[in-house]
Short mmCIF file of C-alpha atoms in Angstrom, two decimals:
data_model
loop_
_atom_site.label_atom_id
_atom_site.label_comp_id
_atom_site.label_asym_id
_atom_site.label_seq_id
_atom_site.Cartn_x
_atom_site.Cartn_y
_atom_site.Cartn_z
CA MET D 1 -0.11 -0.18 -0.11
CA SER D 2 1.36 2.92 -1.16
CA GLU D 3 1.83 6.23 1.23
CA THR D 4 -0.60 9.09 0.79
CA ARG D 5 1.46 12.07 -0.75
CA ILE D 6 1.30 15.76 0.07
CA GLY D 7 -1.50 17.41 -2.05
CA THR D 8 -1.32 21.27 -3.42
CA ILE D 9 -3.21 24.37 -2.38
CA GLU D 10 -3.41 27.31 -4.23
CA LEU D 11 -1.26 30.52 -2.51
CA GLY D 12 -3.91 32.92 -1.75
CA ARG D 13 -5.31 34.22 -5.57
CA THR D 14 -2.15 33.66 -7.15
CA GLY D 15 -2.85 30.54 -9.50
CA GLU D 16 0.36 29.52 -7.75
CA GLN D 17 0.26 25.69 -6.59
CA VAL D 18 2.31 25.37 -3.56
CA SER D 19 2.56 21.95 -0.95
CA SER D 20 -0.34 21.65 1.47
CA LEU D 21 2.09 21.15 3.98
CA ALA D 22 4.98 23.16 4.47
CA LEU D 23 8.40 22.49 5.96
CA GLY D 24 10.06 24.68 8.03
CA ALA D 25 13.85 24.62 8.44
CA MET D 26 14.66 26.93 11.31
CA GLN D 27 16.12 24.31 13.78
CA MET D 28 18.43 22.79 10.61
CA GLY D 29 22.48 23.69 11.15
CA HIS D 30 21.87 23.82 14.83
CA ALA D 31 19.66 21.94 16.70
CA THR D 32 18.87 19.62 14.00
CA ALA D 33 22.61 18.86 12.80
CA GLU D 34 22.86 18.55 8.75
CA PRO D 35 22.55 14.90 8.14
CA GLU D 36 19.25 14.69 10.39
CA ALA D 37 18.11 17.87 8.22
CA ILE D 38 18.92 16.21 4.93
CA ARG D 39 17.38 13.27 5.41
CA ILE D 40 14.17 15.17 6.44
CA LEU D 41 14.48 17.44 3.44
CA ASP D 42 15.04 14.87 1.03
CA ARG D 43 11.53 12.49 3.39
CA TYR D 44 9.39 15.44 2.60
CA ARG D 45 10.49 15.53 -0.71
CA GLU D 46 9.85 12.06 -1.21
CA LEU D 47 6.20 12.59 -0.05
CA GLY D 48 5.76 15.21 -2.38
CA GLY D 49 6.50 18.42 -0.78
CA SER D 50 8.25 21.04 -2.21
CA PHE D 51 7.34 24.30 0.20
CA VAL D 52 10.11 25.06 2.33
CA ASP D 53 10.39 27.78 4.97
CA THR D 54 13.13 29.31 6.42
CA ALA D 55 14.76 32.85 7.62
CA ASP D 56 17.53 35.48 7.54
CA CYS D 57 18.07 35.02 11.44
CA TYR D 58 17.43 31.34 11.90
CA GLU D 59 19.14 30.48 14.68
CA TRP D 60 21.16 33.22 16.17
CA TRP D 61 20.14 32.40 19.50
CA GLN D 62 21.65 29.36 19.63
CA ARG D 63 25.52 30.32 19.80
CA PRO D 64 27.32 33.55 21.21
CA GLY D 65 28.28 35.50 18.42
CA SER D 66 26.16 34.24 15.97
CA ARG D 67 24.57 36.22 13.23
CA GLY D 68 22.16 33.44 12.08
CA GLY D 69 21.80 32.47 8.52
CA GLU D 70 22.70 29.09 9.05
CA SER D 71 19.53 27.34 7.83
CA GLU D 72 19.73 29.40 4.65
CA GLU D 73 23.05 28.17 4.07
CA LEU D 74 22.33 24.64 4.69
CA LEU D 75 19.14 24.99 2.72
CA GLY D 76 21.37 26.30 -0.14
CA ARG D 77 23.99 23.40 -0.10
CA TRP D 78 21.06 20.83 -0.42
CA MET D 79 19.71 22.64 -2.98
CA ARG D 80 23.18 22.45 -5.13
CA ASP D 81 23.59 18.82 -4.30
CA ARG D 82 20.28 17.99 -5.34
CA GLY D 83 19.92 20.25 -8.10
CA ASN D 84 16.45 20.97 -7.25
CA ARG D 85 16.03 24.54 -6.78
CA ASP D 86 13.41 25.01 -9.32
CA GLU D 87 11.62 22.13 -7.75
CA ILE D 88 11.50 24.23 -4.35
CA PHE D 89 8.96 26.69 -3.50
CA LEU D 90 11.15 28.58 -1.14
CA SER D 91 10.27 31.12 0.99
CA THR D 92 12.65 33.10 3.58
CA LYS D 93 11.89 36.25 5.93
CA GLY D 94 13.92 39.57 6.68
CA SER D 95 13.40 42.33 9.55
CA ALA D 96 14.13 40.02 12.64
CA LEU D 97 17.66 39.63 13.07
CA PRO D 98 18.58 41.68 16.07
CA VAL D 99 21.95 44.08 15.94
CA TYR D 100 24.70 42.81 17.16
CA ASP D 101 25.72 42.92 20.56
CA GLU D 102 27.81 40.96 23.01
CA ALA D 103 24.82 41.51 25.44
CA LEU D 104 22.73 38.84 23.27
CA TRP D 105 24.24 36.39 25.08
CA ALA D 106 24.81 35.78 29.07
CA ALA D 107 27.93 33.96 30.07
CA ASP D 108 26.62 30.55 30.07
CA GLY D 109 25.44 31.46 26.47
CA THR D 110 21.60 31.75 27.01
CA PRO D 111 20.16 34.33 24.56
CA ASP D 112 18.43 37.63 25.89
CA TRP D 113 15.38 37.59 23.88
CA GLU D 114 14.14 41.11 25.86
CA LEU D 115 17.04 42.88 24.08
CA ALA D 116 16.73 41.08 20.76
CA ARG D 117 12.89 42.16 20.35
CA ARG D 118 14.16 45.80 20.86
CA THR D 119 16.59 45.74 18.28
CA PHE D 120 15.00 44.01 15.57
CA ALA D 121 16.75 45.09 12.58
CA GLY D 122 13.12 45.96 11.05
CA ALA D 123 12.23 46.51 7.92
CA GLY D 124 13.85 50.08 6.85
CA ALA D 125 14.09 50.21 2.81
CA ASP D 126 17.84 49.64 3.05
CA THR D 127 17.79 46.62 5.85
CA LEU D 128 15.45 44.60 4.19
CA ARG D 129 17.53 44.95 0.74
CA HIS D 130 20.65 44.11 1.96
CA ALA D 131 18.80 41.32 4.18
CA LEU D 132 17.73 39.88 0.86
CA ASP D 133 20.85 39.67 -0.69
CA GLY D 134 22.61 38.22 1.93
CA SER D 135 19.78 35.42 2.13
CA LEU D 136 20.49 34.86 -2.02
CA ARG D 137 23.89 34.97 -1.01
CA ARG D 138 23.20 31.80 1.48
CA LEU D 139 20.77 30.09 -0.81
CA GLY D 140 22.80 30.46 -3.75
CA THR D 141 19.94 31.61 -5.72
CA ASP D 142 19.00 34.71 -7.66
CA HIS D 143 15.44 34.90 -6.27
CA VAL D 144 13.10 33.47 -3.52
CA ASP D 145 9.49 32.81 -4.21
CA LEU D 146 7.94 34.43 -1.29
CA TYR D 147 9.63 36.52 1.02
CA TYR D 148 8.14 37.85 4.10
CA VAL D 149 8.61 40.79 6.71
CA HIS D 150 9.27 38.47 9.57
CA VAL D 151 7.86 40.94 12.58
CA ASP D 152 5.90 43.53 11.91
CA ASP D 153 7.83 46.97 12.40
CA ARG D 154 5.59 50.07 13.31
CA SER D 155 8.95 52.63 13.74
CA THR D 156 9.34 52.29 9.88
CA PRO D 157 6.40 53.63 7.67
CA LEU D 158 4.59 51.39 5.47
CA GLU D 159 5.23 53.71 2.55
CA GLU D 160 8.94 52.68 2.59
CA THR D 161 8.63 48.90 3.37
CA LEU D 162 6.04 48.44 1.03
CA GLU D 163 8.06 51.00 -2.16
CA ALA D 164 11.34 48.80 -1.18
CA LEU D 165 9.67 45.83 -1.60
CA ALA D 166 7.74 46.51 -4.82
CA GLY D 167 11.54 47.38 -5.73
CA LEU D 168 12.79 44.15 -5.38
CA VAL D 169 9.56 41.90 -6.98
CA THR D 170 10.55 44.47 -9.90
CA ALA D 171 14.53 43.32 -10.04
CA GLY D 172 13.01 39.67 -9.81
CA LYS D 173 14.77 39.02 -6.46
CA ILE D 174 11.25 38.38 -4.79
CA ARG D 175 8.19 36.62 -6.71
CA TYR D 176 5.53 36.77 -3.66
CA LEU D 177 5.11 39.02 -0.94
CA GLY D 178 4.13 37.66 2.87
CA TRP D 179 4.05 39.52 6.29
CA SER D 180 4.35 37.87 9.57
CA ASN D 181 3.48 38.48 13.35
CA VAL D 182 1.09 41.15 12.73
CA ARG D 183 -2.31 42.71 13.60
CA THR D 184 -5.47 42.42 11.23
CA TRP D 185 -5.82 46.02 10.92
CA ARG D 186 -2.33 46.73 10.00
CA LEU D 187 -2.77 44.02 7.23
CA GLU D 188 -5.66 46.16 5.66
CA ARG D 189 -3.94 49.37 6.04
CA ILE D 190 -0.81 47.45 4.31
CA ARG D 191 -3.36 46.61 1.45
CA GLN D 192 -4.87 49.36 0.71
CA LEU D 193 -1.53 51.53 0.62
CA CYS D 194 -0.60 48.53 -2.16
CA ASP D 195 -3.67 49.20 -3.85
CA ARG D 196 -3.43 53.17 -3.94
CA TYR D 197 0.26 53.11 -5.17
CA GLY D 198 -0.02 49.83 -7.19
CA TRP D 199 2.67 47.93 -5.08
CA PRO D 200 2.62 44.19 -5.34
CA ALA D 201 0.68 43.02 -2.13
CA PRO D 202 1.22 40.41 0.37
CA VAL D 203 -0.21 36.74 -0.38
CA ALA D 204 0.72 35.12 2.51
CA LEU D 205 0.21 35.33 5.96
CA GLN D 206 2.44 33.74 8.41
CA GLN D 207 0.83 33.69 12.16
CA GLN D 208 0.56 30.97 14.92
CA HIS D 209 -2.18 29.05 14.61
CA SER D 210 -3.35 25.31 16.16
CA TYR D 211 -6.13 24.03 17.48
CA LEU D 212 -5.80 25.65 20.90
CA ARG D 213 -7.20 29.24 21.20
CA ARG D 214 -5.17 31.92 22.42
CA ARG D 215 -6.32 32.44 26.12
CA ALA D 216 -8.70 35.31 26.72
CA GLY D 217 -5.98 38.26 28.09
CA ALA D 218 -3.12 37.55 25.73
CA THR D 219 -1.68 40.45 23.96
CA THR D 220 0.55 38.95 21.43
CA ALA D 221 0.06 39.82 17.82
CA SER D 222 1.56 36.69 16.46
CA ILE D 223 -1.06 34.04 17.41
CA VAL D 224 -4.46 34.27 14.91
CA ASP D 225 -7.47 35.41 16.66
CA ASP D 226 -11.39 35.08 15.85
CA GLU D 227 -11.24 38.86 13.72
CA GLN D 228 -8.12 37.55 11.87
CA LEU D 229 -9.87 34.53 10.97
CA ASP D 230 -13.04 36.34 10.03
CA TYR D 231 -10.73 38.42 7.96
CA LEU D 232 -8.67 35.54 6.25
CA THR D 233 -12.47 33.67 4.93
CA GLU D 234 -13.56 37.01 3.70
CA HIS D 235 -10.16 37.75 1.62
CA ARG D 236 -9.09 34.88 0.07
CA ASP D 237 -6.04 36.49 -1.80
CA LEU D 238 -4.45 35.81 1.26
CA SER D 239 -3.29 32.89 2.48
CA LEU D 240 -2.96 31.72 6.33
CA VAL D 241 0.64 29.90 6.83
CA ALA D 242 0.66 28.50 10.10
CA TYR D 243 3.30 28.17 12.40
CA SER D 244 3.78 25.97 15.58
CA PRO D 245 0.44 23.96 14.44
CA ILE D 246 1.33 21.11 16.91
CA VAL D 247 2.25 23.97 19.62
CA LYS D 248 6.02 22.14 19.72
CA GLY D 249 4.22 19.12 20.20
CA ILE D 250 2.30 19.52 23.14
CA TYR D 251 -0.95 17.47 22.28
CA ASP D 252 1.13 13.96 22.69
CA ASP D 253 2.33 14.90 26.20
CA PRO D 254 0.81 16.38 29.32
CA ALA D 255 4.14 16.52 30.76
CA ARG D 256 5.59 18.66 27.90
CA ARG D 257 2.28 20.91 28.17
CA ALA D 258 3.07 21.34 31.70
CA GLU D 259 6.64 22.92 31.45
CA HIS D 260 6.41 24.14 27.85
CA TRP D 261 6.76 28.65 27.71
CA MET D 262 4.23 28.01 24.99
CA MET D 263 1.08 27.26 26.90
CA GLU D 264 1.20 30.54 28.83
CA SER D 265 -0.40 32.23 25.34
CA TYR D 266 -2.97 29.02 25.48
CA ALA D 267 -3.52 27.76 29.18
CA GLY D 268 -6.98 28.15 30.60
CA PRO D 269 -10.79 26.20 30.89
CA ASP D 270 -10.78 26.50 27.05
CA ALA D 271 -7.54 25.29 26.23
CA ASP D 272 -8.44 22.27 29.11
CA ALA D 273 -11.43 21.37 27.13
CA ARG D 274 -10.13 21.05 23.98
CA LEU D 275 -7.31 19.04 24.68
CA ASN D 276 -9.70 16.97 26.46
CA VAL D 277 -11.53 16.30 23.05
CA VAL D 278 -8.38 15.95 20.75
CA THR D 279 -6.82 13.39 22.93
CA GLY D 280 -10.72 11.12 23.07
CA LEU D 281 -10.79 11.22 19.45
CA ALA D 282 -7.37 10.96 18.70
CA ALA D 283 -7.47 7.16 20.76
CA GLU D 284 -10.99 6.51 19.00
CA LEU D 285 -9.06 6.61 15.52
CA GLY D 286 -6.03 5.31 16.99
CA VAL D 287 -3.92 8.05 16.05
CA THR D 288 -1.75 10.55 18.02
CA PRO D 289 -3.24 13.89 19.42
CA ASN D 290 -0.34 16.13 17.31
CA GLN D 291 -1.49 14.35 14.11
CA LEU D 292 -5.25 14.59 14.83
CA VAL D 293 -4.51 18.10 15.11
CA LEU D 294 -2.26 18.50 12.14
CA ALA D 295 -4.98 16.86 10.31
CA TRP D 296 -7.53 18.80 11.51
CA LEU D 297 -5.70 22.42 10.08
CA LEU D 298 -5.47 20.32 6.72
CA HIS D 299 -9.12 20.16 6.85
CA GLN D 300 -9.78 23.67 7.07
CA SER D 301 -11.78 25.78 4.78
CA THR D 302 -13.08 28.70 6.20
CA PRO D 303 -10.22 30.05 5.75
CA PRO D 304 -7.92 27.49 4.67
CA VAL D 305 -5.34 26.93 6.57
CA LEU D 306 -1.31 25.89 5.29
CA PRO D 307 0.36 24.57 8.58
CA LEU D 308 4.42 24.87 8.38
CA ILE D 309 5.86 21.96 10.41
CA GLY D 310 9.41 22.24 11.91
CA PRO D 311 10.20 19.08 12.75
CA ARG D 312 13.71 19.01 14.86
CA THR D 313 14.12 15.19 14.13
CA PRO D 314 13.83 12.67 11.39
CA GLU D 315 11.49 10.62 14.28
CA GLN D 316 9.42 13.90 14.85
CA PHE D 317 9.04 14.08 11.00
CA GLU D 318 7.77 10.46 10.74
CA ASN D 319 5.44 10.71 13.49
CA LEU D 320 3.64 13.61 11.64
CA VAL D 321 3.44 11.61 8.46
CA PRO D 322 0.28 9.45 8.91
CA ALA D 323 -1.64 12.96 9.14
CA ILE D 324 -1.18 13.81 5.80
CA GLY D 325 -3.75 10.50 4.88
CA LEU D 326 -5.93 11.04 7.52
CA LYS D 327 -9.74 11.96 6.78
CA LEU D 328 -11.81 13.16 9.03
CA SER D 329 -15.73 12.85 8.88
CA VAL D 330 -18.23 16.05 9.00
CA GLU D 331 -19.08 14.62 12.50
CA HIS D 332 -15.26 14.58 14.08
CA LEU D 333 -15.06 18.07 12.32
CA ALA D 334 -18.16 18.78 14.21
CA ALA D 335 -17.20 17.55 17.41
CA LEU D 336 -13.95 19.15 17.45
CA ASP D 337 -15.21 22.40 16.14
CA ALA D 338 -17.87 22.38 19.45
CA ALA D 339 -15.04 21.84 21.70
CA GLY D 340 -14.32 24.47 24.31
CA ALA D 341 -15.17 26.39 27.52
#
C-alpha cells in the first residue's frame, strides 16, 4: 500500500499551486545537525512536498556571536547538491535579526530575548535590500519565491517598506510577498497602500495557529484570533500559513504541556476542554493527538490553512506523516469545532 502524498493548495489567488503542508527549516543547522536535516528534507520531497521555509535570523540564538543564516546556508547546500532549486517553492524572511551586541548572550550562552526584540533590524528599505541580498547569497539562488516581513515594524513608515519590497519584486529577486506576526488592522492598512500605489500586496500571512485558541487577555500579535480568521475568510487572496501548528508537540505529552513556555498563551479552561476532546477522539481513531490536530488544520476551509511543520528530528517528522492521509468525517470535525469552555 503506497503512502499518501502531500497535496497542493493555491497560494492566495495567485494561481500558484504550493504544497498543502510546508516544511520549516528553522532548527536546521544547529538543533538539527546537517545529516538529520538532509534526511528530513529528502523525505519531505519523497512525499511530494516542495514548500520550504526559513529566515535570515535562524538561529542566531543558538550560539554566542552567531549572526544567523545557518539554516539558509544548509538549504543552499542541499539544493545545490540535489540540483532541485527549480522544484522548490522557497520562502525566507527578513527584519527579525537583532543588532549585534555581546549582551545578546549571557555568560552561559542563554539568549536575551528582551534585548533582541528591542533591537530587531526592522523593515527599513536599505535594511530589507541588504537582508535579502544576504539571504540570496546563502541560499545560492537569484530569487526567492516568497519573502516575508518577519516581524511587523511600526517604527518604519509602511510606504517605505512597501515601496522597497515592490522594487525587489520588479528586480526579479522576489516572486511573492508575505507578512508575519502582525495584527489585522495593520494588514488592512498594508493592503490599502498597495492598492493605492499599485504595489504588490502580500499573498501569505504567517501566524502562529493551532487547534488551541489563545487565552483571554493574551496580547500577542503572533497568534491568529477570531477577528483575523474572519478577515482571512473574507479575503481569500491572502493565505494563512500556520506556524507551530502542534505547539511544539504538546498535544501528545501532558508533561511537556506543563513545562513548555508556549502554553502560557493558551492555558485555561478553553484549552483544557479542547485538549480533552482531541485526546479522546485521537484514541478513538487510533492516531496521536498531534496527528489529529495536524489533520484538522489540513481540513480547514473557512479560511483554508496551510500548516508549517518544523520537526527537529527525522523521527518527529515520521510521527507526523500519518496526518497527511487522515480523513476526518463531518461528525469528527463538528465535535472538534464545538469543543471549548
